[in-house]
Short mmCIF file of C-alpha atoms and ligand atoms in Angstrom, two decimals:
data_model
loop_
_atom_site.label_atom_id
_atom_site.label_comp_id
_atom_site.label_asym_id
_atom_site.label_seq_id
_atom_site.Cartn_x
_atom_site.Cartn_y
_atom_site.Cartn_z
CA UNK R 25 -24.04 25.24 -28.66
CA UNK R 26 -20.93 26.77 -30.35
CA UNK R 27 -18.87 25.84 -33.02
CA UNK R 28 -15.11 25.32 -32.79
CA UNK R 29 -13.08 22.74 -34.52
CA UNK R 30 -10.82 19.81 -33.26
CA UNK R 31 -8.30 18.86 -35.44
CA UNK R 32 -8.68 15.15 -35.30
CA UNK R 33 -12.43 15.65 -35.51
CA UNK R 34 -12.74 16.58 -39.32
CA UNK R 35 -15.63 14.09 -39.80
CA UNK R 36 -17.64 15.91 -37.09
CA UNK R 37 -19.83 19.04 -37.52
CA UNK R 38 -17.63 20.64 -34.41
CA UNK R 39 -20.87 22.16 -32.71
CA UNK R 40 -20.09 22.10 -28.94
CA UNK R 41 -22.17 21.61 -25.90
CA UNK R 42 -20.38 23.29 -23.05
CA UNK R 43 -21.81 20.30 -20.85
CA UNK R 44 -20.38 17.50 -23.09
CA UNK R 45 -16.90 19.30 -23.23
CA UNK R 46 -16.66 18.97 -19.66
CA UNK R 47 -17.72 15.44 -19.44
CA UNK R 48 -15.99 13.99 -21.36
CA UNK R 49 -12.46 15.49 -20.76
CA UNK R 50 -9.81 14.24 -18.57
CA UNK R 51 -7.07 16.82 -18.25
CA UNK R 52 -8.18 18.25 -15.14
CA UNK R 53 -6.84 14.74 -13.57
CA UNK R 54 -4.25 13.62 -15.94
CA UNK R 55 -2.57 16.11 -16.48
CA UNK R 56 0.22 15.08 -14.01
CA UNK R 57 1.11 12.51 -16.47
CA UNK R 58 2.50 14.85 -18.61
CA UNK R 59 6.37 13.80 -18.55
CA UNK R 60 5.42 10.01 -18.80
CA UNK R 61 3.51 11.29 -22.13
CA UNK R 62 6.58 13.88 -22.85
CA UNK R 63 8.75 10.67 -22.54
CA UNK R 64 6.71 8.02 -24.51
CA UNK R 65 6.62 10.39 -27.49
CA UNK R 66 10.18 11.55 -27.98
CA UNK R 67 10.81 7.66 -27.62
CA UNK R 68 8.05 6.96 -30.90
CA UNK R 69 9.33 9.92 -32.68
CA UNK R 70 12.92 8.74 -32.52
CA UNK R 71 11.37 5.11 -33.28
CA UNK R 72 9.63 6.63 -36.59
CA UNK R 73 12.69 8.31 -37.57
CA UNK R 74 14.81 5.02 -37.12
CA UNK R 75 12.61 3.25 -39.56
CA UNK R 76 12.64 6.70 -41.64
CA UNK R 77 8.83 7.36 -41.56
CA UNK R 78 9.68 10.37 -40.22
CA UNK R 79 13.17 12.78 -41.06
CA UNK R 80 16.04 12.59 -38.33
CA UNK R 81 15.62 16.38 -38.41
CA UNK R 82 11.96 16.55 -37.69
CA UNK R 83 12.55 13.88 -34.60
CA UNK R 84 14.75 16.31 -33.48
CA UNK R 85 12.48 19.20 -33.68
CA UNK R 86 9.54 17.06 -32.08
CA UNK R 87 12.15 16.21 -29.13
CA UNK R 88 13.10 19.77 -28.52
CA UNK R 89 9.55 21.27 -29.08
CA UNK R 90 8.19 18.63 -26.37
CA UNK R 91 11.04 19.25 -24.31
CA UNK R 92 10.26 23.03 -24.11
CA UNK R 93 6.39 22.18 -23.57
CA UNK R 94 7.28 19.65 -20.56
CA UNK R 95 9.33 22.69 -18.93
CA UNK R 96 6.15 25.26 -19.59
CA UNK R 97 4.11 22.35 -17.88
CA UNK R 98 6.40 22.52 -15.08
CA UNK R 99 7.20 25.87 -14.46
CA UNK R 100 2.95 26.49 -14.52
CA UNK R 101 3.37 28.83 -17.93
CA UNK R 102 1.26 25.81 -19.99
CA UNK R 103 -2.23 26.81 -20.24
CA UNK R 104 -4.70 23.79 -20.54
CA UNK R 105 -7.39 23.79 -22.76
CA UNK R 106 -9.98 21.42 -21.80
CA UNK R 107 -11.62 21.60 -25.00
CA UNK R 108 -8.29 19.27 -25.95
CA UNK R 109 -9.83 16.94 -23.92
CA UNK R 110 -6.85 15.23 -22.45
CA UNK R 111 -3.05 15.81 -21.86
CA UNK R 112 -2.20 13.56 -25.03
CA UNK R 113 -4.53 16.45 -27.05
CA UNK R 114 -3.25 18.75 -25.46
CA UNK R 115 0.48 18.22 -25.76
CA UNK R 116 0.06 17.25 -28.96
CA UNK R 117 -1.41 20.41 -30.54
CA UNK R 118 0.95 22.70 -28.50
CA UNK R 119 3.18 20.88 -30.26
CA UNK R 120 1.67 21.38 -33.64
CA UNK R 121 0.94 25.29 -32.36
CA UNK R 122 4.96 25.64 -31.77
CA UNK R 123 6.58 23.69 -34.38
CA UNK R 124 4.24 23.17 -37.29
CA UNK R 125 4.31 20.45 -39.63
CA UNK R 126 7.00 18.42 -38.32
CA UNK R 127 4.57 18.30 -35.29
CA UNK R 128 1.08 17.01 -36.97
CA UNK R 129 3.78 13.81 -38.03
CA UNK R 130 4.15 12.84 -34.13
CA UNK R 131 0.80 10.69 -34.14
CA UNK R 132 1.97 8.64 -37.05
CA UNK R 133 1.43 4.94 -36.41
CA UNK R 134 -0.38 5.37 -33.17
CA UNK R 135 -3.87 6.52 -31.44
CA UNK R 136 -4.25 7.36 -27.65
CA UNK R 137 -5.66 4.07 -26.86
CA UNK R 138 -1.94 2.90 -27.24
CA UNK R 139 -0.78 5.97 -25.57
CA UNK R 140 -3.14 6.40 -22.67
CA UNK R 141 -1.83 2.59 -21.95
CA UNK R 142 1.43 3.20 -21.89
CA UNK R 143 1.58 6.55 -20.42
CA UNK R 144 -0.68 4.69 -17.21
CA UNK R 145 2.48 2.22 -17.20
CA UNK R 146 5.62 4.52 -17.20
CA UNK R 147 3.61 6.92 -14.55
CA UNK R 148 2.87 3.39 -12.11
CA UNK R 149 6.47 1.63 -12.63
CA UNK R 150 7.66 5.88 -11.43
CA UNK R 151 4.93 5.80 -8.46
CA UNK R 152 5.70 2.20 -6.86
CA UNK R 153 9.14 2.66 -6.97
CA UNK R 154 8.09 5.70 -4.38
CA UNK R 155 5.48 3.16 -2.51
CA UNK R 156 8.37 0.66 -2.17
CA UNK R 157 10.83 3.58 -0.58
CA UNK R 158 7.82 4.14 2.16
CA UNK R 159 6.88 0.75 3.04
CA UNK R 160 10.39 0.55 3.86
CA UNK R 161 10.63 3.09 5.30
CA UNK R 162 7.90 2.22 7.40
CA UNK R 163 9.59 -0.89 8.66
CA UNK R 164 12.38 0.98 9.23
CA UNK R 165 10.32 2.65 11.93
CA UNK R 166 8.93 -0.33 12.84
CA UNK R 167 12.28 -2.21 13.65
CA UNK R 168 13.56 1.32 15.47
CA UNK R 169 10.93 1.06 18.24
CA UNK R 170 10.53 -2.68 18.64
CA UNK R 171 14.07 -2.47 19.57
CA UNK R 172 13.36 -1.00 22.32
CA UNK R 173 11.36 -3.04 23.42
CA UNK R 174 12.67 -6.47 23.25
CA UNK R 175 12.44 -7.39 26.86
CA UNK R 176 9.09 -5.71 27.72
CA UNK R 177 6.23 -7.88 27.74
CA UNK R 178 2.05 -6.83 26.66
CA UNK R 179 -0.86 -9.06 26.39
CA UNK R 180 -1.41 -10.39 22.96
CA UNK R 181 -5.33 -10.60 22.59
CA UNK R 182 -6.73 -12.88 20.26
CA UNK R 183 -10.92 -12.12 19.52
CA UNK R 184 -9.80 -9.02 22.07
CA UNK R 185 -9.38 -10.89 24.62
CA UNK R 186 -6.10 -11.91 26.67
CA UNK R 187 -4.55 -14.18 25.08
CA UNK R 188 -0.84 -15.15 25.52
CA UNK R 189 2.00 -12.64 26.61
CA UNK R 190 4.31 -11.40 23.84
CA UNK R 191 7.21 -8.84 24.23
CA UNK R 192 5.96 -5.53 22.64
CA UNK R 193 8.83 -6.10 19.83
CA UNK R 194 7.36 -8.93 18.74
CA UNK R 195 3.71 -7.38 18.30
CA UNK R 196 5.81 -4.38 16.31
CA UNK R 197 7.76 -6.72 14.38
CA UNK R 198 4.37 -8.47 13.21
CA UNK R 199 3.83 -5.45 11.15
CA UNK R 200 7.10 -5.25 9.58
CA UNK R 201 6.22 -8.73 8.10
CA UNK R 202 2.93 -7.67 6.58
CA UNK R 203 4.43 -4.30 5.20
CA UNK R 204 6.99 -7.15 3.67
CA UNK R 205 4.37 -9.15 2.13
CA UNK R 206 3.16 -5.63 0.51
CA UNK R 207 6.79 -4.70 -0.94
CA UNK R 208 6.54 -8.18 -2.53
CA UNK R 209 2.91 -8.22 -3.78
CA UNK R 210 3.53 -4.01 -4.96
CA UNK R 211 6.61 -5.13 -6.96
CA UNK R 212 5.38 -7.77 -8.72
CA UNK R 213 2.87 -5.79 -9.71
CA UNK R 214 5.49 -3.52 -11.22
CA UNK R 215 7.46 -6.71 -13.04
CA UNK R 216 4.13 -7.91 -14.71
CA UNK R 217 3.38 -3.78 -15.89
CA UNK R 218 6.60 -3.56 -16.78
CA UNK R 219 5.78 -4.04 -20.75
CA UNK R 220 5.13 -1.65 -24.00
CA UNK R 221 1.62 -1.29 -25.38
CA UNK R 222 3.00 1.35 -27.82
CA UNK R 223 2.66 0.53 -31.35
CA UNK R 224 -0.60 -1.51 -30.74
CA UNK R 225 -2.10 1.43 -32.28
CA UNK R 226 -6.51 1.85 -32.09
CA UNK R 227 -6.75 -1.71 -31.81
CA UNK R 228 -5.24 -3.74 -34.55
CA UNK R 229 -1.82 -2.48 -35.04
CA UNK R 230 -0.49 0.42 -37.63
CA UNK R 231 0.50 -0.66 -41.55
CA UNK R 232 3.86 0.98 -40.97
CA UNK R 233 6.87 -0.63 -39.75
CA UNK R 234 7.12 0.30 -36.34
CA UNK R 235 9.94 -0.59 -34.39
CA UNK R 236 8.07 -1.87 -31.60
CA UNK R 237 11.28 -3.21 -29.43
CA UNK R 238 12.83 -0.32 -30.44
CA UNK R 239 10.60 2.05 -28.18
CA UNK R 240 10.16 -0.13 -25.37
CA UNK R 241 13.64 -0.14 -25.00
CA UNK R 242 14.02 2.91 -25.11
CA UNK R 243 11.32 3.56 -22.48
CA UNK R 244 12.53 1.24 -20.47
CA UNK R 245 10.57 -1.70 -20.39
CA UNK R 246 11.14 -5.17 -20.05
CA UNK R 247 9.52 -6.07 -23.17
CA UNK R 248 6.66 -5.33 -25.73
CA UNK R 249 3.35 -6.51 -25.26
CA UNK R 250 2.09 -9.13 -27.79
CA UNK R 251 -1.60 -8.73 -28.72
CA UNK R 252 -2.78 -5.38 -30.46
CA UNK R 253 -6.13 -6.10 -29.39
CA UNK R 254 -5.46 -7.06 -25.88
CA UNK R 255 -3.01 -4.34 -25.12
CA UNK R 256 -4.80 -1.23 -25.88
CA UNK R 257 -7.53 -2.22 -23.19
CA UNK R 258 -5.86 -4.28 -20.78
CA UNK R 259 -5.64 -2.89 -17.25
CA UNK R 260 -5.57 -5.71 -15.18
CA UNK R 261 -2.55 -3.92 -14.03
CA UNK R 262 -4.22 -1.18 -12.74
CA UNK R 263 -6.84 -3.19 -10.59
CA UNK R 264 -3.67 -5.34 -9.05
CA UNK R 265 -2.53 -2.02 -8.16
CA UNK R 266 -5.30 -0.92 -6.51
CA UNK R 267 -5.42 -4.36 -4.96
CA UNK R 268 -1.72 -3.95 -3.67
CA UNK R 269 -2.53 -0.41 -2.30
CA UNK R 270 -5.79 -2.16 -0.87
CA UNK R 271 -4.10 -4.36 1.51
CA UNK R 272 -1.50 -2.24 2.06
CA UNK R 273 -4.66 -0.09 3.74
CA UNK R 274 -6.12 -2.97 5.41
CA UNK R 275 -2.61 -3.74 7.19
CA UNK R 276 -2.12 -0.02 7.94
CA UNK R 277 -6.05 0.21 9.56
CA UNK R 278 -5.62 -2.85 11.95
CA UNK R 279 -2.88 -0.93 13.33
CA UNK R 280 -4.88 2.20 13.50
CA UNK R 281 -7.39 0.20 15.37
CA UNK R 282 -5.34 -1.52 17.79
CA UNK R 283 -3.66 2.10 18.60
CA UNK R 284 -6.76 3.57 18.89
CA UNK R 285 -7.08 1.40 21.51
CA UNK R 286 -4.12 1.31 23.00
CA UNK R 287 -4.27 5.18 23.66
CA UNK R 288 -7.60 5.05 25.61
CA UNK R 289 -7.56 5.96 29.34
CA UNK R 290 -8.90 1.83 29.66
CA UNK R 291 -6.05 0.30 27.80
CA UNK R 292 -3.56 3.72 28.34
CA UNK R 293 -0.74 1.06 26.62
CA UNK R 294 1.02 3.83 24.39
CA UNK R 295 1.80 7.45 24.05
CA UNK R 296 1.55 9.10 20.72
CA UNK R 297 3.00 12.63 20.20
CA UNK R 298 0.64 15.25 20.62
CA UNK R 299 1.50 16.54 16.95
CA UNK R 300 -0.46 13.32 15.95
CA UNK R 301 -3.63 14.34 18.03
CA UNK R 302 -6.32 17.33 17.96
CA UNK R 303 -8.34 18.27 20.60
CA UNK R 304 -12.22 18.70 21.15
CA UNK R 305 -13.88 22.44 20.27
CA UNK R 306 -16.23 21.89 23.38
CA UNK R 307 -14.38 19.07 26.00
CA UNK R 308 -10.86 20.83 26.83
CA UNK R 309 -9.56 17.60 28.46
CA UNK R 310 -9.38 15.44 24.77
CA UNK R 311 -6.72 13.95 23.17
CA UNK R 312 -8.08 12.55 20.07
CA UNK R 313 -6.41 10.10 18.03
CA UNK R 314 -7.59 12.11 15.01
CA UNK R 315 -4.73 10.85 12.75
CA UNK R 316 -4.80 7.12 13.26
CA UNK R 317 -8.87 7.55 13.11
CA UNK R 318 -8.06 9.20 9.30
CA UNK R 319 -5.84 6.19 8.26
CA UNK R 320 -8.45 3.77 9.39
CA UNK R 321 -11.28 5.69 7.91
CA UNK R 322 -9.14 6.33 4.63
CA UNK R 323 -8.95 2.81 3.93
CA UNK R 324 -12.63 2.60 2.69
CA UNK R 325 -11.73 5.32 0.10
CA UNK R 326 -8.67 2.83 -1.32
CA UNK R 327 -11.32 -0.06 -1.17
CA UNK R 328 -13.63 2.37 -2.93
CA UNK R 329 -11.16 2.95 -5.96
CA UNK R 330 -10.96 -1.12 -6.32
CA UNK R 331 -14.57 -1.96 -6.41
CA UNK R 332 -14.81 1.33 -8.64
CA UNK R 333 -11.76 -0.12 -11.17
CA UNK R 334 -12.95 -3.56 -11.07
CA UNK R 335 -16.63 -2.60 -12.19
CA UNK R 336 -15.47 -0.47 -14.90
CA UNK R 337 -13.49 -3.07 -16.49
CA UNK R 338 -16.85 -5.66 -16.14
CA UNK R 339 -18.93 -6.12 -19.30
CA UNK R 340 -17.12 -3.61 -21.58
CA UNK R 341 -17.12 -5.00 -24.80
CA UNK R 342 -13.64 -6.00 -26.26
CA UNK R 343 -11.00 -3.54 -26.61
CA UNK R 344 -10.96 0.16 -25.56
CA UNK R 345 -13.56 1.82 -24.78
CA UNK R 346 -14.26 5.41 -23.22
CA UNK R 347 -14.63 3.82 -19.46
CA UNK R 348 -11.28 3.23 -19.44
CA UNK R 349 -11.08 6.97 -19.02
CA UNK R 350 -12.13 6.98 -15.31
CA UNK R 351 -9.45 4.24 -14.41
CA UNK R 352 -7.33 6.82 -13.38
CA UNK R 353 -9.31 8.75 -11.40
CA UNK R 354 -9.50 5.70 -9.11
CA UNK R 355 -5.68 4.56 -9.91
CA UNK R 356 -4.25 8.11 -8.64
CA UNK R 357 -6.75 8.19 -5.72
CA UNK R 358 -5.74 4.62 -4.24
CA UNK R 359 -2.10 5.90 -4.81
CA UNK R 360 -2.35 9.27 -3.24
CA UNK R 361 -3.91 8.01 -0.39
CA UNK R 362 -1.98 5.01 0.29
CA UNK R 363 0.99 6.88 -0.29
CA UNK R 364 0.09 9.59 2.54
CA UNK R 365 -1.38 7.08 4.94
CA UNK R 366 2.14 5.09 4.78
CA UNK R 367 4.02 8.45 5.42
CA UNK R 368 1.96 9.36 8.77
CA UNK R 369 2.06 6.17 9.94
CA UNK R 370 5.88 6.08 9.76
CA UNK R 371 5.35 9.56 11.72
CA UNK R 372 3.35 8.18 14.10
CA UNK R 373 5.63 4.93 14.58
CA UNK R 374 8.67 7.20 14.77
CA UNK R 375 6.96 9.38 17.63
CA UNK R 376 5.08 6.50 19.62
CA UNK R 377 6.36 5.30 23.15
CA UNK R 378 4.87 2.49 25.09
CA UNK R 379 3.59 2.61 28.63
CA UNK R 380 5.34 -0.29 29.59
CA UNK R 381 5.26 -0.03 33.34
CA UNK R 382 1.76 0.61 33.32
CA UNK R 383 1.59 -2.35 30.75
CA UNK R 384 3.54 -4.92 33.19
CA UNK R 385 1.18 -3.90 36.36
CA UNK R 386 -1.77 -5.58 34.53
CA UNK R 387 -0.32 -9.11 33.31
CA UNK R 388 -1.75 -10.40 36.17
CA UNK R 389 -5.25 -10.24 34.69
CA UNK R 390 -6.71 -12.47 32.12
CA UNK R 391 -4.49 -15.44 33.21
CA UNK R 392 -2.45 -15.42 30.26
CA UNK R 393 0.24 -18.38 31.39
CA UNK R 394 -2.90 -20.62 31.38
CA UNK R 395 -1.56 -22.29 27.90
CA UNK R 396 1.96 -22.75 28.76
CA UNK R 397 0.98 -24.27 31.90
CA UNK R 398 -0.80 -26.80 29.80
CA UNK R 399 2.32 -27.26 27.98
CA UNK R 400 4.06 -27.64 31.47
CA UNK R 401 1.61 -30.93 31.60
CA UNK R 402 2.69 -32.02 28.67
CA UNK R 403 6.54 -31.97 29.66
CA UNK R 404 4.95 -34.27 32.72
CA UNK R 405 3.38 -36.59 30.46
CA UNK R 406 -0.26 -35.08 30.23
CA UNK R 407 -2.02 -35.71 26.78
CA UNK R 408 -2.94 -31.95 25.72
CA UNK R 409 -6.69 -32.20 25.66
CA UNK R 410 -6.73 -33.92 29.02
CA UNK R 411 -4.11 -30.90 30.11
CA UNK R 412 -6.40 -28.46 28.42
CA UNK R 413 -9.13 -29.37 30.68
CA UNK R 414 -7.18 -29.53 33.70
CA UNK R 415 -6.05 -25.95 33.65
CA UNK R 416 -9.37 -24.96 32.32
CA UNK R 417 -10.99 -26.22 35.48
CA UNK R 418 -8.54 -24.17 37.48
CA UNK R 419 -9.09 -21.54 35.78
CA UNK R 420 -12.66 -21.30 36.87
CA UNK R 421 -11.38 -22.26 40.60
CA UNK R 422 -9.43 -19.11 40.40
CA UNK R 423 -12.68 -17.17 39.10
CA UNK R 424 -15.13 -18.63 41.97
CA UNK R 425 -12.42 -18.00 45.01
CA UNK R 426 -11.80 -14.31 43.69
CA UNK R 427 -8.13 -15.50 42.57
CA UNK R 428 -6.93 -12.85 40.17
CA UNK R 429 -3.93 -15.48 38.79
CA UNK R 430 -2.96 -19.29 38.56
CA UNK R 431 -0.21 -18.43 40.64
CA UNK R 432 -2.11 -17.51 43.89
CA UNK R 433 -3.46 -21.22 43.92
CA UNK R 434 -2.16 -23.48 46.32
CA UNK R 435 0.24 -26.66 45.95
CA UNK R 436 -2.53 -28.66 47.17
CA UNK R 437 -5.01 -26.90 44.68
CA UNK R 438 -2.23 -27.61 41.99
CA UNK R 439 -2.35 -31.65 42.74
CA UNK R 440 -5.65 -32.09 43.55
CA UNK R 441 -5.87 -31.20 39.68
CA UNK R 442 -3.54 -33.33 38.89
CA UNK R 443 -1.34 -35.33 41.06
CA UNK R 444 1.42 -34.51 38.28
CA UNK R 445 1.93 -31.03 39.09
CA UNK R 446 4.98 -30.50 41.61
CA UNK R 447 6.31 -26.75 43.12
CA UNK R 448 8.34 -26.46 40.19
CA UNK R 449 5.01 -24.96 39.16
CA UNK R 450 5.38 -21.90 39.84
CA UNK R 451 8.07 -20.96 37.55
CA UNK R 452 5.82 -21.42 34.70
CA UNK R 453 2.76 -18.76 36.13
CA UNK R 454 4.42 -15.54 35.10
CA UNK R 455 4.03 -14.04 31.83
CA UNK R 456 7.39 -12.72 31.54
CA UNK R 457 9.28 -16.18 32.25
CA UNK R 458 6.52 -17.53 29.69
CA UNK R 459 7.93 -15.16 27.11
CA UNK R 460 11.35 -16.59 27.93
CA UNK R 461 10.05 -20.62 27.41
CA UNK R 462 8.73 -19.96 23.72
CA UNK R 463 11.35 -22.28 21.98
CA UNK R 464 9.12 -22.60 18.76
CA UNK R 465 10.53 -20.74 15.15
CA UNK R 466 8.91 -17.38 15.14
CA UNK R 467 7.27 -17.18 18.98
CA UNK R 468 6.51 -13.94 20.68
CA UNK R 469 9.52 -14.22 22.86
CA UNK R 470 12.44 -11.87 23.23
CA UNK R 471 14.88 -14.23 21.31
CA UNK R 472 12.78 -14.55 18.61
CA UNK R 473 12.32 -10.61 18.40
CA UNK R 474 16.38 -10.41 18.82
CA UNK R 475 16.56 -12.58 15.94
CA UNK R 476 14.10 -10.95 13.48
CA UNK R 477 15.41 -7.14 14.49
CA UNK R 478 18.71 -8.49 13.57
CA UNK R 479 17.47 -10.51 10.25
CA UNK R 480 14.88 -7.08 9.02
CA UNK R 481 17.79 -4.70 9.82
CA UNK R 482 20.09 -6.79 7.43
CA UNK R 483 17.42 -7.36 5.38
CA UNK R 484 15.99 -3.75 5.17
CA UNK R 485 19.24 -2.02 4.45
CA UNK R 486 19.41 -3.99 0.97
CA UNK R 487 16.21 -3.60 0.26
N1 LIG Y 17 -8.27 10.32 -22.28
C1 LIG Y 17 -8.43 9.02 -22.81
C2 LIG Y 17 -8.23 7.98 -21.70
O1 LIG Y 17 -7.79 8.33 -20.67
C3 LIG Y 17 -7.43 8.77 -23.88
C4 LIG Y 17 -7.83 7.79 -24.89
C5 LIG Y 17 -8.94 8.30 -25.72
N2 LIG Y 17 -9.13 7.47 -26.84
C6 LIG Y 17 -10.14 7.62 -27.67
N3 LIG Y 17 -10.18 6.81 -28.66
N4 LIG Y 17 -11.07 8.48 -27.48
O2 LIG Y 17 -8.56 6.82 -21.84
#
């Protein structure tokens, strides 16, 4: 145990247990929200000069001392103390340490309950903007390559097996409208943050007439929140985050999975760039798909972060407490993960190429026309369900005579099924013609894909 003094900790004896300092402190983690917590306090001091609590001269020398102590935090000449505790302590007594008295007025009307809030805000309004950049940019890469690809037709597999046939832009553009669904969720998100805790003080507000607009104007946000009490704890904010960056991970591993896939020897349906791959140390012949592997297996740490946020926030008793501390451990994790597994999947996009020859040889398998032929019954007249059965049964004719497709059925196989069926037949049993029937909204056909490369590049280059 030693003895050394906090400031703002008159009331304690200031004996120190080397074990508790480190516990309890945060700067080793937030200390990257230093400019957020630069920012917020030039915008009080100004605030508490405007409403002359403070001189206009002092504001000024809290402005340019901060200033200074934001570019020693940048250039790496700050040392941190952990003993401060966190980067509001920390800043805060630099402050004191370089400009004196006009410093120890900063904290006026205010605790780092309010601060900590508010500082969490500015840093995620800075850090989706970046998150909305890459999930567009991820599109981007998404549209690029499904362009190619308009014309070329792949299985689509529903429970993994064959399903229908959809042209490889169409698979590709299915993740461009997920990724859209995760701008919109993500920047929500950043509309409902988008408001001032500062001035809500411990808890219950400050005496002093704080210019509460004032600041949050200043900082930029839409408006102030409106509930002391509330504010200082509330981070449902940071949970929807984590949420947003959660299913952002979950759309991101299905890929990975598929891919996966897709590059084994079996499947063999695309080509990523070796840069994307490692090796084995003992079987010279691998090509792992290391990277895609990492994104899928990443995803449990974002999940991680949300069960982690949301049991933090359960049972704490009103207002803030010191659990609120670890929310950003898990906030900056989800974030710095999501953030790098949405930048190597662009990379991966951007160098993929798919095996399309090698994809068209094996349409023939898994009789993937089988529902559009129903549909062909329909057009004749056939209820569904009795056309459902009818190409279900021939089907399993194909299966017992060692027929590998509809198509190598006879005529007379064809109407002894159903007296319906004429030779025009046989320009329904191929996948790619299939691709070229879908007529409905938003099928897997090349039109459709036309259409929503043309509507996402539009669409992406306003965004
Ligand atoms: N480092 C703390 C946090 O991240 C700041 C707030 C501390 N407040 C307090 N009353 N001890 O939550």
């Amino acid at each position: 145990m030693a003895n050394q003094e906090k400031s703002w900790e008159k009331r304690l004896s200031g004996s120190v247990d080397e074990l508790a300092v480190d516990f309890v402190e945060s700067l080793s983690y937030d200390q990257r929200l230093y400019k957020y917590d630069i920012a917020g306090s030039i915008a009080h001091a100004e605030m508490l000069a405007e409403v002359k609590i403070i001189t206009k001269a002092e504001a000024a020398e809290i402005k340019k001392g901060l200033l200074e102590i934001g570019d020693e935090i940048a250039a790496g000449k700050f040392t941190f103390d952990k003993t401060q505790e966190d980067i509001h302590m920390a800043i805060e007594s630099a402050l004191i340490g370089k400009i004196g008295d006009a410093g120890k007025k900063l904290h006026t009307g205010r605790s780092r309950n309010d601060q900590v809030a508010t500082d969490i805000r500015l840093w995620m309004r800075d850090e989706i903007e970046i998150m909305l950049t890459r999930m567009t940019q991820l599109q981007i890469a998404f549209v690029r390559l499904a362009e190619k690809y308009t014309d070329d037709i792949m299985p689509s597999y529903t429970h993994l097996q064959r399903a229908q046939p959809v042209t490889v832009a169409s698979y590709l553009l299915s993740f461009v409208e997920m990724l859209a669904r995760d701008w919109s969720r993500m920047k929500d998100c950043r509309d409902r943050l988008n408001v001032c805790p500062l001035g809500s003080g411990a808890v219950g507000g400050s005496t002093l007439p704080l210019d509460r607009e004032m600041t949050a104007k200043n900082l930029g946000f839409k408006d102030i929140t409106y509930n002391s009490i509330d504010a200082v704890s509330d981070r449902d904010f940071c949970a929807e985050f984590i949420f947003c960056c959660s299913l952002i991970a979950a759309h991101l591993s299905r890929l990975a999975e598929d891919w996966i896939i897709y590059t084994s020897a079996e499947f063999s349906f695309i080509r990523t760039d070796d840069a994307y791959c490692t090796s084995s140390s003992m079987m010279p012949q691998k090509r792992n798909p290391d990277m895609l592997e990492l994104i899928r297996g990443k995803t449990g740490s974002v999940y991680g972060a949300l069960v982690a946020m949301l049991t933090i926030l359960k049972a704490q008793p009103s207002t803030y407490n010191r659990d609120l501390q670890e929310d950003k451990i898990h906030v900056f994790n989800a974030a710095d993960t999501t953030d790098a597994c949405l930048q190597m999947t662009a990379a991966i996009v951007s160098h993929t190429t798919f095996n399309t020859k090698r994809i068209a040889n094996g349409l023939d398998e898994g009789f993937l026309d089988a529902t559009a032929l129903a549909e062909y019954l329909v057009r004749k007249g056939v209820p569904f369900r009795q056309a459902h059965g009818i190409v279900g049964s021939l089907v399993a004719l194909c299966e017992k005579e060692n027929k590998k497709k509809l198509a190598e059925l006879s005529t007379e196989q064809f109407k002894a099924a159903c007296d319906k069926i004429d030779d025009d037949v046989f320009q329904m049993l191929d996948p790619a013609g299939v691709c070229k029937s879908y007529q409905s909204k938003g099928a897997a056909g090349p039109k459709d894909a036309e259409a929503q490369i043309h509507y996402w590049k539009n669409k992406l280059r306003e965004q």
